[in-house]
Amino acid sequence: VRILITGGAGMIGRKLAERLARDGSLGGSPLEHVLLVDVVAPERPAAEPPFEARAGDLAVAGVAPELTAGRPDVIIHLAAVLSAEAEDDLEKGYRVNLDGTRLLFEAVRTQGGGYRPRVVFASSIAVFGVPFPEVIGDDVVPAPLTSYGTQKAIGELLLADYTRRGFLDGVGIRLPTISVRPGPPNRAASSFFSSIVREPLHGREAVLPVSDDVRHWHASPRAAVAFLLHAATMDTDPLGHRRSLTMPGVSVTVAEQIETLRAIAGDGAVALIRREPDESVRRIVATWPRAFDPQRALALGFRAERSFDEIIRVYVEDELGGRVPPVAA
Ligand SMILES: NC(=O)c1ccc[n+]([C@@H]2O[C@H](COP(=O)([O-])OP(=O)(O)OC[C@H]3O[C@@H](n4cnc5c(N)ncnc54)[C@H](O)[C@@H]3O)[C@@H](O)[C@H]2O)c1
């Protein structure tokens, strides 16, 4: 199988590439070629070939046709500008998240000759905005209240239309906030949901900009990779015309996150969380979904963690070699 991964240098892209390198196959088919692209050439997993890494800006005309010239069977579209940056820089957000996506889908369409790859689009629960029910079911209509959420919602519509017209076989997956995210804090407004666990586990201070009663929807990076692989290989007939699915996750409050951290890493870790209310983050987060009832995704075989304890343990296994480091109180 031939695969193209955009945003291959990103957090999820790197983990996806590592997982593919470990498996050596996708859905039982051996990997023939895996092309990773990002604005700077992504690191290639040790297994090469079939891995190739290229630098390219998807929002520049002419780049997407080069990437799709080899007619990949599966395209996993992760390249994006994240929520806080898309809100701060309106032009960049629309250029990458909308124009980049459209140019990619157009490159697929104009290949012609019956080319119809599986396209997995990384959408987000940010497509939902208030007012929404406390628990969002599969029939709630996306009505985003951020530029990022709007760009993702447009991507979902394009994916559905290009699928309906027969140019591609699309699956949009609305990712929960991915926690615990490795690496330094990033430019997503949701960054603190990971920092308040990750930084204390490394013995570093973390800033909590919102109150403890904020409830949100989480899944681990490992679960995100599993969603993408399932979306790349599943039978898409049961999707009908509704090509985007809300992914399963774990609904917890910040207080529950902190108590889970305490149970795993102790009071010393929790003492490293410093409360520093930030009105702009509070305002953004207040419009975010708190819980979902993702029946369609569950029925189609998507699985996430069942508790925040499991989510922290995935971080400890995947990033800390399975050991909870002693944290100085
Ligand atoms: N991490 C989360 O919590 C989360 C939640 C919901 C949705 N998502 C979506 O999942 C996808 C991957 O997220 P991530 O956490 O790995 O983000 P990330 O920021 O780590 O990775 C995104 C990558 O896209 C690349 N990129 C940006 N503009 C580009 C362009 N013009 N051309 C080529 N590459 C470009 C960036 O350089 C970056 O490496 C994104 O589409 C994101 O919107 C993530």
mmCIF file of C-alpha atoms and ligand atoms in Angstrom:
data_model
loop_
_atom_site.group_PDB
_atom_site.id
_atom_site.type_symbol
_atom_site.label_atom_id
_atom_site.label_comp_id
_atom_site.label_asym_id
_atom_site.label_seq_id
_atom_site.Cartn_x
_atom_site.Cartn_y
_atom_site.Cartn_z
ATOM 1 C CA VAL A 1 0.000 0.000 0.000
ATOM 2 C CA ARG A 2 1.179 3.551 -0.834
ATOM 3 C CA ILE A 3 0.520 6.264 1.761
ATOM 4 C CA LEU A 4 0.855 10.065 1.825
ATOM 5 C CA ILE A 5 0.921 11.779 5.225
ATOM 6 C CA THR A 6 0.693 15.593 5.336
ATOM 7 C CA GLY A 7 1.844 17.312 8.528
ATOM 8 C CA GLY A 8 4.285 14.427 8.927
ATOM 9 C CA ALA A 9 6.595 16.440 11.215
ATOM 10 C CA GLY A 10 3.776 17.196 13.663
ATOM 11 C CA MET A 11 3.121 15.424 16.908
ATOM 12 C CA ILE A 12 0.506 13.017 15.548
ATOM 13 C CA GLY A 13 2.244 12.634 12.170
ATOM 14 C CA ARG A 14 5.486 11.496 13.804
ATOM 15 C CA LYS A 15 3.689 8.988 16.009
ATOM 16 C CA LEU A 16 1.725 7.681 13.035
ATOM 17 C CA ALA A 17 4.919 7.218 10.996
ATOM 18 C CA GLU A 18 6.611 5.391 13.897
ATOM 19 C CA ARG A 19 3.628 3.087 14.283
ATOM 20 C CA LEU A 20 3.565 2.306 10.525
ATOM 21 C CA ALA A 21 7.305 1.640 10.588
ATOM 22 C CA ARG A 22 6.805 -0.788 13.494
ATOM 23 C CA ASP A 23 3.876 -2.576 11.824
ATOM 24 C CA GLY A 24 5.404 -2.638 8.329
ATOM 25 C CA SER A 25 1.877 -2.826 6.931
ATOM 26 C CA LEU A 26 -1.518 -1.163 6.878
ATOM 27 C CA GLY A 27 -4.670 -3.260 7.170
ATOM 28 C CA GLY A 28 -2.695 -6.382 6.249
ATOM 29 C CA SER A 29 -1.087 -4.862 3.126
ATOM 30 C CA PRO A 30 2.691 -4.397 3.257
ATOM 31 C CA LEU A 31 3.924 -0.794 2.992
ATOM 32 C CA GLU A 32 5.231 -0.028 -0.481
ATOM 33 C CA HIS A 33 5.872 3.692 -0.069
ATOM 34 C CA VAL A 34 5.149 6.189 2.697
ATOM 35 C CA LEU A 35 5.641 9.848 1.775
ATOM 36 C CA LEU A 36 5.834 12.271 4.711
ATOM 37 C CA VAL A 37 5.499 15.964 3.922
ATOM 38 C CA ASP A 38 5.651 19.086 6.087
ATOM 39 C CA VAL A 39 6.882 22.669 5.792
ATOM 40 C CA VAL A 40 10.237 21.377 6.979
ATOM 41 C CA ALA A 41 11.156 17.841 5.894
ATOM 42 C CA PRO A 42 9.918 15.457 8.604
ATOM 43 C CA GLU A 43 12.266 13.020 10.281
ATOM 44 C CA ARG A 44 12.058 9.628 8.675
ATOM 45 C CA PRO A 45 11.546 6.579 10.861
ATOM 46 C CA ALA A 46 14.595 4.283 10.875
ATOM 47 C CA ALA A 47 12.849 1.852 8.497
ATOM 48 C CA GLU A 48 13.729 3.166 5.024
ATOM 49 C CA PRO A 49 12.680 2.498 2.328
ATOM 50 C CA PRO A 50 9.672 2.640 2.059
ATOM 51 C CA PHE A 51 9.722 5.979 3.964
ATOM 52 C CA GLU A 52 10.431 9.203 2.083
ATOM 53 C CA ALA A 53 10.365 12.686 3.634
ATOM 54 C CA ARG A 54 9.890 15.941 1.720
ATOM 55 C CA ALA A 55 9.591 19.617 2.567
ATOM 56 C CA GLY A 56 6.607 21.346 0.981
ATOM 57 C CA ASP A 57 3.981 23.960 1.763
ATOM 58 C CA LEU A 58 0.594 22.479 0.887
ATOM 59 C CA ALA A 59 -0.950 25.923 0.505
ATOM 60 C CA VAL A 60 1.388 26.768 -2.385
ATOM 61 C CA ALA A 61 -0.075 25.960 -5.805
ATOM 62 C CA GLY A 62 1.709 23.076 -7.523
ATOM 63 C CA VAL A 63 2.881 21.315 -4.342
ATOM 64 C CA ALA A 64 -0.131 19.014 -3.855
ATOM 65 C CA PRO A 65 -0.056 17.693 -7.462
ATOM 66 C CA GLU A 66 3.592 16.660 -6.957
ATOM 67 C CA LEU A 67 2.726 14.862 -3.734
ATOM 68 C CA THR A 68 -0.167 12.962 -5.283
ATOM 69 C CA ALA A 69 1.576 12.207 -8.587
ATOM 70 C CA GLY A 70 2.523 8.745 -7.277
ATOM 71 C CA ARG A 71 -1.181 8.015 -6.727
ATOM 72 C CA PRO A 72 -1.077 7.039 -3.054
ATOM 73 C CA ASP A 73 -3.860 4.614 -2.069
ATOM 74 C CA VAL A 74 -4.292 6.356 1.278
ATOM 75 C CA ILE A 75 -3.846 10.042 2.116
ATOM 76 C CA ILE A 76 -3.811 11.068 5.766
ATOM 77 C CA HIS A 77 -4.227 14.829 5.921
ATOM 78 C CA LEU A 78 -2.876 16.196 9.202
ATOM 79 C CA ALA A 79 -1.194 19.439 8.086
ATOM 80 C CA ALA A 80 -2.830 22.363 9.872
ATOM 81 C CA VAL A 81 -2.395 25.528 11.845
ATOM 82 C CA LEU A 82 -3.777 24.872 15.342
ATOM 83 C CA SER A 83 -6.521 26.728 17.214
ATOM 84 C CA ALA A 84 -4.730 29.623 18.954
ATOM 85 C CA GLU A 85 -2.587 30.437 15.926
ATOM 86 C CA ALA A 86 -5.565 30.265 13.548
ATOM 87 C CA GLU A 87 -7.373 32.731 15.817
ATOM 88 C CA ASP A 88 -4.364 35.107 16.062
ATOM 89 C CA ASP A 89 -3.441 34.963 12.375
ATOM 90 C CA LEU A 90 -6.609 34.831 10.321
ATOM 91 C CA GLU A 91 -4.859 34.819 6.947
ATOM 92 C CA LYS A 92 -2.465 32.007 7.828
ATOM 93 C CA GLY A 93 -5.285 29.902 9.283
ATOM 94 C CA TYR A 94 -7.422 30.178 6.144
ATOM 95 C CA ARG A 95 -4.411 29.759 3.863
ATOM 96 C CA VAL A 96 -3.262 26.484 5.429
ATOM 97 C CA ASN A 97 -6.442 24.975 6.856
ATOM 98 C CA LEU A 98 -8.791 25.899 4.006
ATOM 99 C CA ASP A 99 -6.681 26.606 0.881
ATOM 100 C CA GLY A 100 -4.210 23.798 1.698
ATOM 101 C CA THR A 101 -7.035 21.290 2.105
ATOM 102 C CA ARG A 102 -8.821 22.412 -1.052
ATOM 103 C CA LEU A 103 -5.613 22.273 -3.112
ATOM 104 C CA LEU A 104 -4.965 18.733 -1.849
ATOM 105 C CA PHE A 105 -8.483 17.544 -2.748
ATOM 106 C CA GLU A 106 -8.222 19.290 -6.128
ATOM 107 C CA ALA A 107 -4.902 17.545 -6.814
ATOM 108 C CA VAL A 108 -6.634 14.229 -6.184
ATOM 109 C CA ARG A 109 -9.605 15.133 -8.396
ATOM 110 C CA THR A 110 -7.520 16.319 -11.324
ATOM 111 C CA GLN A 111 -5.413 13.125 -11.414
ATOM 112 C CA GLY A 112 -8.410 11.567 -13.147
ATOM 113 C CA GLY A 113 -8.315 8.099 -14.676
ATOM 114 C CA GLY A 114 -10.529 6.634 -11.971
ATOM 115 C CA TYR A 115 -8.113 7.574 -9.178
ATOM 116 C CA ARG A 116 -10.119 7.509 -5.919
ATOM 117 C CA PRO A 117 -7.893 7.224 -2.828
ATOM 118 C CA ARG A 118 -9.012 6.850 0.775
ATOM 119 C CA VAL A 119 -8.574 10.322 2.312
ATOM 120 C CA VAL A 120 -8.544 10.607 6.095
ATOM 121 C CA PHE A 121 -9.094 14.184 7.224
ATOM 122 C CA ALA A 122 -8.091 15.195 10.772
ATOM 123 C CA SER A 123 -11.023 17.307 11.901
ATOM 124 C CA SER A 124 -11.680 18.445 15.442
ATOM 125 C CA ILE A 125 -14.389 18.691 18.095
ATOM 126 C CA ALA A 126 -13.840 22.450 17.603
ATOM 127 C CA VAL A 127 -16.475 22.202 14.826
ATOM 128 C CA PHE A 128 -19.027 22.389 17.657
ATOM 129 C CA GLY A 129 -19.798 25.680 19.395
ATOM 130 C CA VAL A 130 -22.232 26.856 22.054
ATOM 131 C CA PRO A 131 -25.090 26.484 22.562
ATOM 132 C CA PHE A 132 -24.891 22.700 22.597
ATOM 133 C CA PRO A 133 -26.229 20.029 24.929
ATOM 134 C CA GLU A 134 -24.097 18.947 27.902
ATOM 135 C CA VAL A 135 -23.532 15.644 26.068
ATOM 136 C CA ILE A 136 -23.279 16.101 22.289
ATOM 137 C CA GLY A 137 -24.860 13.309 20.241
ATOM 138 C CA ASP A 138 -24.125 12.430 16.630
ATOM 139 C CA ASP A 139 -27.062 14.472 15.337
ATOM 140 C CA VAL A 140 -25.862 17.825 16.660
ATOM 141 C CA VAL A 141 -24.963 20.028 13.697
ATOM 142 C CA PRO A 142 -21.473 21.624 13.617
ATOM 143 C CA ALA A 143 -21.663 25.372 14.341
ATOM 144 C CA PRO A 144 -18.112 26.480 15.128
ATOM 145 C CA LEU A 145 -17.249 29.637 17.060
ATOM 146 C CA THR A 146 -13.559 29.880 16.194
ATOM 147 C CA SER A 147 -11.758 30.387 12.882
ATOM 148 C CA TYR A 148 -10.009 27.020 13.379
ATOM 149 C CA GLY A 149 -13.337 25.242 13.964
ATOM 150 C CA THR A 150 -14.812 26.988 10.922
ATOM 151 C CA GLN A 151 -11.872 25.882 8.738
ATOM 152 C CA LYS A 152 -12.252 22.290 9.956
ATOM 153 C CA ALA A 153 -16.031 22.367 9.327
ATOM 154 C CA ILE A 154 -15.438 23.603 5.760
ATOM 155 C CA GLY A 155 -12.893 20.786 5.313
ATOM 156 C CA GLU A 156 -15.547 18.282 6.407
ATOM 157 C CA LEU A 157 -18.018 19.695 3.857
ATOM 158 C CA LEU A 158 -15.425 19.566 1.057
ATOM 159 C CA LEU A 159 -14.546 15.999 2.014
ATOM 160 C CA ALA A 160 -18.214 14.970 1.863
ATOM 161 C CA ASP A 161 -18.792 16.703 -1.470
ATOM 162 C CA TYR A 162 -15.643 15.322 -3.141
ATOM 163 C CA THR A 163 -16.650 11.890 -1.864
ATOM 164 C CA ARG A 164 -20.198 12.257 -3.193
ATOM 165 C CA ARG A 165 -18.805 13.302 -6.578
ATOM 166 C CA GLY A 166 -16.636 10.163 -6.644
ATOM 167 C CA PHE A 167 -13.199 11.860 -6.559
ATOM 168 C CA LEU A 168 -12.127 10.363 -3.252
ATOM 169 C CA ASP A 169 -13.297 8.059 -0.460
ATOM 170 C CA GLY A 170 -13.256 10.379 2.535
ATOM 171 C CA VAL A 171 -13.417 9.821 6.279
ATOM 172 C CA GLY A 172 -13.297 12.844 8.589
ATOM 173 C CA ILE A 173 -12.391 12.120 12.155
ATOM 174 C CA ARG A 174 -13.162 14.733 14.791
ATOM 175 C CA LEU A 175 -10.313 14.293 17.202
ATOM 176 C CA PRO A 176 -10.795 14.961 20.902
ATOM 177 C CA THR A 177 -8.133 17.135 22.524
ATOM 178 C CA ILE A 178 -5.069 14.936 22.468
ATOM 179 C CA SER A 179 -3.679 14.478 25.978
ATOM 180 C CA VAL A 180 -1.120 13.960 27.313
ATOM 181 C CA ARG A 181 0.695 15.601 24.433
ATOM 182 C CA PRO A 182 4.499 15.137 24.490
ATOM 183 C CA GLY A 183 6.934 17.962 23.844
ATOM 184 C CA PRO A 184 6.840 21.611 24.812
ATOM 185 C CA PRO A 185 3.564 23.537 25.234
ATOM 186 C CA ASN A 186 2.218 24.445 21.751
ATOM 187 C CA ARG A 187 0.032 27.073 20.132
ATOM 188 C CA ALA A 188 -3.264 25.363 20.792
ATOM 189 C CA ALA A 189 -5.479 27.081 23.369
ATOM 190 C CA SER A 190 -5.968 23.566 24.778
ATOM 191 C CA SER A 191 -2.248 23.180 25.503
ATOM 192 C CA PHE A 192 -2.684 23.468 29.286
ATOM 193 C CA PHE A 193 -4.836 20.296 29.436
ATOM 194 C CA SER A 194 -1.624 18.389 28.685
ATOM 195 C CA SER A 195 0.876 20.696 30.435
ATOM 196 C CA ILE A 196 -0.742 20.312 33.849
ATOM 197 C CA VAL A 197 0.006 16.577 33.698
ATOM 198 C CA ARG A 198 3.162 16.400 31.554
ATOM 199 C CA GLU A 199 5.212 19.193 33.156
ATOM 200 C CA PRO A 200 4.789 17.917 36.772
ATOM 201 C CA LEU A 201 5.646 14.370 35.608
ATOM 202 C CA HIS A 202 8.969 15.848 34.441
ATOM 203 C CA GLY A 203 9.416 17.775 37.707
ATOM 204 C CA ARG A 204 8.601 21.106 36.055
ATOM 205 C CA GLU A 205 6.044 23.762 36.948
ATOM 206 C CA ALA A 206 2.838 24.066 34.873
ATOM 207 C CA VAL A 207 0.414 26.967 34.561
ATOM 208 C CA LEU A 208 -3.335 26.346 34.843
ATOM 209 C CA PRO A 209 -5.191 29.256 33.187
ATOM 210 C CA VAL A 210 -8.796 28.087 33.866
ATOM 211 C CA SER A 211 -10.823 26.961 36.884
ATOM 212 C CA ASP A 212 -10.853 23.378 38.147
ATOM 213 C CA ASP A 213 -14.460 22.737 37.133
ATOM 214 C CA VAL A 214 -13.733 23.010 33.378
ATOM 215 C CA ARG A 215 -14.818 19.743 31.749
ATOM 216 C CA HIS A 216 -13.387 18.542 28.443
ATOM 217 C CA TRP A 217 -13.056 15.583 26.035
ATOM 218 C CA HIS A 218 -9.665 13.805 25.807
ATOM 219 C CA ALA A 219 -7.907 10.913 24.071
ATOM 220 C CA SER A 220 -4.230 9.916 24.033
ATOM 221 C CA PRO A 221 -1.829 10.320 21.081
ATOM 222 C CA ARG A 222 -1.796 6.509 20.880
ATOM 223 C CA ALA A 223 -5.602 6.508 20.505
ATOM 224 C CA ALA A 224 -5.355 9.244 17.841
ATOM 225 C CA VAL A 225 -2.998 7.086 15.775
ATOM 226 C CA ALA A 226 -5.338 4.109 16.180
ATOM 227 C CA PHE A 227 -8.286 6.255 14.963
ATOM 228 C CA LEU A 228 -6.331 7.282 11.849
ATOM 229 C CA LEU A 229 -5.311 3.709 11.030
ATOM 230 C CA HIS A 230 -8.875 2.477 11.492
ATOM 231 C CA ALA A 231 -10.235 5.311 9.332
ATOM 232 C CA ALA A 232 -7.654 4.416 6.664
ATOM 233 C CA THR A 233 -8.773 0.793 6.457
ATOM 234 C CA MET A 234 -12.449 0.595 7.515
ATOM 235 C CA ASP A 235 -15.363 -0.264 5.261
ATOM 236 C CA THR A 236 -16.784 3.165 4.381
ATOM 237 C CA ASP A 237 -20.135 1.940 2.988
ATOM 238 C CA PRO A 238 -21.937 2.312 6.349
ATOM 239 C CA LEU A 239 -20.960 6.006 6.436
ATOM 240 C CA GLY A 240 -23.346 6.916 3.632
ATOM 241 C CA HIS A 241 -23.134 10.646 2.884
ATOM 242 C CA ARG A 242 -22.166 11.601 6.450
ATOM 243 C CA ARG A 243 -18.403 11.188 6.178
ATOM 244 C CA SER A 244 -17.259 12.809 9.427
ATOM 245 C CA LEU A 245 -17.387 11.103 12.795
ATOM 246 C CA THR A 246 -16.879 12.331 16.342
ATOM 247 C CA MET A 247 -14.233 10.146 17.960
ATOM 248 C CA PRO A 248 -14.670 8.490 21.354
ATOM 249 C CA GLY A 249 -12.802 9.928 24.326
ATOM 250 C CA VAL A 250 -12.856 10.525 28.051
ATOM 251 C CA SER A 251 -14.840 13.385 29.608
ATOM 252 C CA VAL A 252 -13.153 14.756 32.744
ATOM 253 C CA THR A 253 -12.883 17.998 34.682
ATOM 254 C CA VAL A 254 -9.537 19.664 35.353
ATOM 255 C CA ALA A 255 -10.052 18.691 39.039
ATOM 256 C CA GLU A 256 -10.396 15.021 38.003
ATOM 257 C CA GLN A 257 -7.267 15.297 35.850
ATOM 258 C CA ILE A 258 -5.363 16.682 38.844
ATOM 259 C CA GLU A 259 -6.644 13.979 41.223
ATOM 260 C CA THR A 260 -5.622 11.292 38.724
ATOM 261 C CA LEU A 261 -2.145 12.848 38.522
ATOM 262 C CA ARG A 262 -2.005 12.826 42.337
ATOM 263 C CA ALA A 263 -2.917 9.111 42.468
ATOM 264 C CA ILE A 264 -0.172 8.259 39.952
ATOM 265 C CA ALA A 265 2.644 10.714 40.799
ATOM 266 C CA GLY A 266 1.819 12.034 44.297
ATOM 267 C CA ASP A 267 1.286 15.390 46.034
ATOM 268 C CA GLY A 268 4.701 16.664 44.923
ATOM 269 C CA ALA A 269 3.603 16.547 41.299
ATOM 270 C CA VAL A 270 0.322 18.307 41.997
ATOM 271 C CA ALA A 271 2.151 21.051 43.940
ATOM 272 C CA LEU A 272 3.894 22.016 40.671
ATOM 273 C CA ILE A 273 0.597 23.237 39.149
ATOM 274 C CA ARG A 274 0.379 27.013 39.497
ATOM 275 C CA ARG A 275 -3.020 28.673 39.087
ATOM 276 C CA GLU A 276 -2.790 31.766 36.925
ATOM 277 C CA PRO A 277 -6.240 32.625 35.512
ATOM 278 C CA ASP A 278 -6.111 33.894 31.918
ATOM 279 C CA GLU A 279 -9.295 35.581 30.780
ATOM 280 C CA SER A 280 -8.677 35.057 27.042
ATOM 281 C CA VAL A 281 -8.081 31.299 27.453
ATOM 282 C CA ARG A 282 -11.059 31.054 29.813
ATOM 283 C CA ARG A 283 -13.291 32.709 27.215
ATOM 284 C CA ILE A 284 -12.168 30.352 24.408
ATOM 285 C CA VAL A 285 -12.469 27.227 26.554
ATOM 286 C CA ALA A 286 -15.951 28.209 27.778
ATOM 287 C CA THR A 287 -17.244 27.649 24.228
ATOM 288 C CA TRP A 288 -15.743 24.155 23.922
ATOM 289 C CA PRO A 289 -17.615 20.862 24.119
ATOM 290 C CA ARG A 290 -17.497 18.961 27.396
ATOM 291 C CA ALA A 291 -18.741 15.488 26.531
ATOM 292 C CA PHE A 292 -19.999 13.411 23.606
ATOM 293 C CA ASP A 293 -22.055 10.315 22.954
ATOM 294 C CA PRO A 294 -20.179 9.101 19.821
ATOM 295 C CA GLN A 295 -22.453 6.158 18.962
ATOM 296 C CA ARG A 296 -21.611 6.064 15.239
ATOM 297 C CA ALA A 297 -17.855 5.898 15.767
ATOM 298 C CA LEU A 298 -18.216 3.239 18.467
ATOM 299 C CA ALA A 299 -20.492 1.138 16.242
ATOM 300 C CA LEU A 300 -17.900 1.437 13.452
ATOM 301 C CA GLY A 301 -15.140 0.110 15.701
ATOM 302 C CA PHE A 302 -13.284 3.238 16.882
ATOM 303 C CA ARG A 303 -11.925 2.861 20.436
ATOM 304 C CA ALA A 304 -10.310 5.272 22.910
ATOM 305 C CA GLU A 305 -9.241 5.044 26.533
ATOM 306 C CA ARG A 306 -11.957 4.624 29.163
ATOM 307 C CA SER A 307 -10.469 6.749 31.957
ATOM 308 C CA PHE A 308 -7.997 9.568 32.480
ATOM 309 C CA ASP A 309 -5.900 7.139 34.506
ATOM 310 C CA GLU A 310 -5.427 5.069 31.329
ATOM 311 C CA ILE A 311 -4.509 8.247 29.410
ATOM 312 C CA ILE A 312 -1.749 9.191 31.884
ATOM 313 C CA ARG A 313 -0.472 5.604 31.874
ATOM 314 C CA VAL A 314 -0.151 5.728 28.066
ATOM 315 C CA TYR A 315 2.075 8.812 28.469
ATOM 316 C CA VAL A 316 4.172 7.068 31.132
ATOM 317 C CA GLU A 317 4.568 3.984 28.898
ATOM 318 C CA ASP A 318 5.213 5.776 25.605
ATOM 319 C CA GLU A 319 7.246 8.788 26.784
ATOM 320 C CA LEU A 320 8.794 7.841 30.133
ATOM 321 C CA GLY A 321 9.764 4.231 29.472
ATOM 322 C CA GLY A 322 7.055 2.953 31.818
ATOM 323 C CA ARG A 323 8.474 4.576 34.979
ATOM 324 C CA VAL A 324 6.830 7.371 36.965
ATOM 325 C CA PRO A 325 9.801 9.552 37.928
ATOM 326 C CA PRO A 326 10.092 10.577 41.590
ATOM 327 C CA VAL A 327 8.982 14.212 41.793
ATOM 328 C CA ALA A 328 10.583 16.469 44.380
ATOM 329 C CA ALA A 329 7.829 17.920 46.609
HETATM 330 N N1 LIG B 1 -3.567 17.512 18.913
HETATM 331 C C1 LIG B 1 -4.839 17.760 19.123
HETATM 332 O O1 LIG B 1 -5.299 17.904 20.272
HETATM 333 C C2 LIG B 1 -5.793 17.808 17.954
HETATM 334 C C3 LIG B 1 -7.161 17.879 18.223
HETATM 335 C C4 LIG B 1 -8.036 17.961 17.172
HETATM 336 C C5 LIG B 1 -7.555 17.956 15.865
HETATM 337 N N2 LIG B 1 -6.214 17.896 15.621
HETATM 338 C C6 LIG B 1 -5.757 17.912 14.237
HETATM 339 O O2 LIG B 1 -4.861 16.824 14.015
HETATM 340 C C7 LIG B 1 -3.871 17.219 13.065
HETATM 341 C C8 LIG B 1 -2.472 16.964 13.618
HETATM 342 O O3 LIG B 1 -2.342 17.652 14.840
HETATM 343 P P1 LIG B 1 -0.971 17.714 15.668
HETATM 344 O O4 LIG B 1 -1.357 17.761 17.084
HETATM 345 O O5 LIG B 1 -0.036 16.687 15.186
HETATM 346 O O6 LIG B 1 -0.484 19.168 15.244
HETATM 347 P P2 LIG B 1 0.998 19.689 14.914
HETATM 348 O O7 LIG B 1 0.955 21.174 14.932
HETATM 349 O O8 LIG B 1 1.978 18.998 15.795
HETATM 350 O O9 LIG B 1 1.202 19.162 13.410
HETATM 351 C C9 LIG B 1 0.680 19.837 12.304
HETATM 352 C C10 LIG B 1 1.787 19.888 11.262
HETATM 353 O O10 LIG B 1 1.283 20.521 10.082
HETATM 354 C C11 LIG B 1 2.374 21.210 9.516
HETATM 355 N N3 LIG B 1 1.924 22.239 8.582
HETATM 356 C C12 LIG B 1 1.381 23.441 8.881
HETATM 357 N N4 LIG B 1 1.159 24.131 7.759
HETATM 358 C C13 LIG B 1 1.565 23.372 6.726
HETATM 359 C C14 LIG B 1 1.604 23.557 5.324
HETATM 360 N N5 LIG B 1 1.160 24.693 4.766
HETATM 361 N N6 LIG B 1 2.092 22.554 4.548
HETATM 362 C C15 LIG B 1 2.569 21.406 5.101
HETATM 363 N N7 LIG B 1 2.551 21.181 6.439
HETATM 364 C C16 LIG B 1 2.063 22.152 7.243
HETATM 365 C C17 LIG B 1 3.081 21.827 10.707
HETATM 366 O O11 LIG B 1 4.413 22.214 10.381
HETATM 367 C C18 LIG B 1 2.999 20.699 11.720
HETATM 368 O O12 LIG B 1 4.176 19.902 11.717
HETATM 369 C C19 LIG B 1 -4.141 18.678 12.740
HETATM 370 O O13 LIG B 1 -4.903 18.729 11.545
HETATM 371 C C20 LIG B 1 -4.960 19.168 13.892
HETATM 372 O O14 LIG B 1 -5.791 20.244 13.531
HETATM 373 C C21 LIG B 1 -5.323 17.822 16.649
#
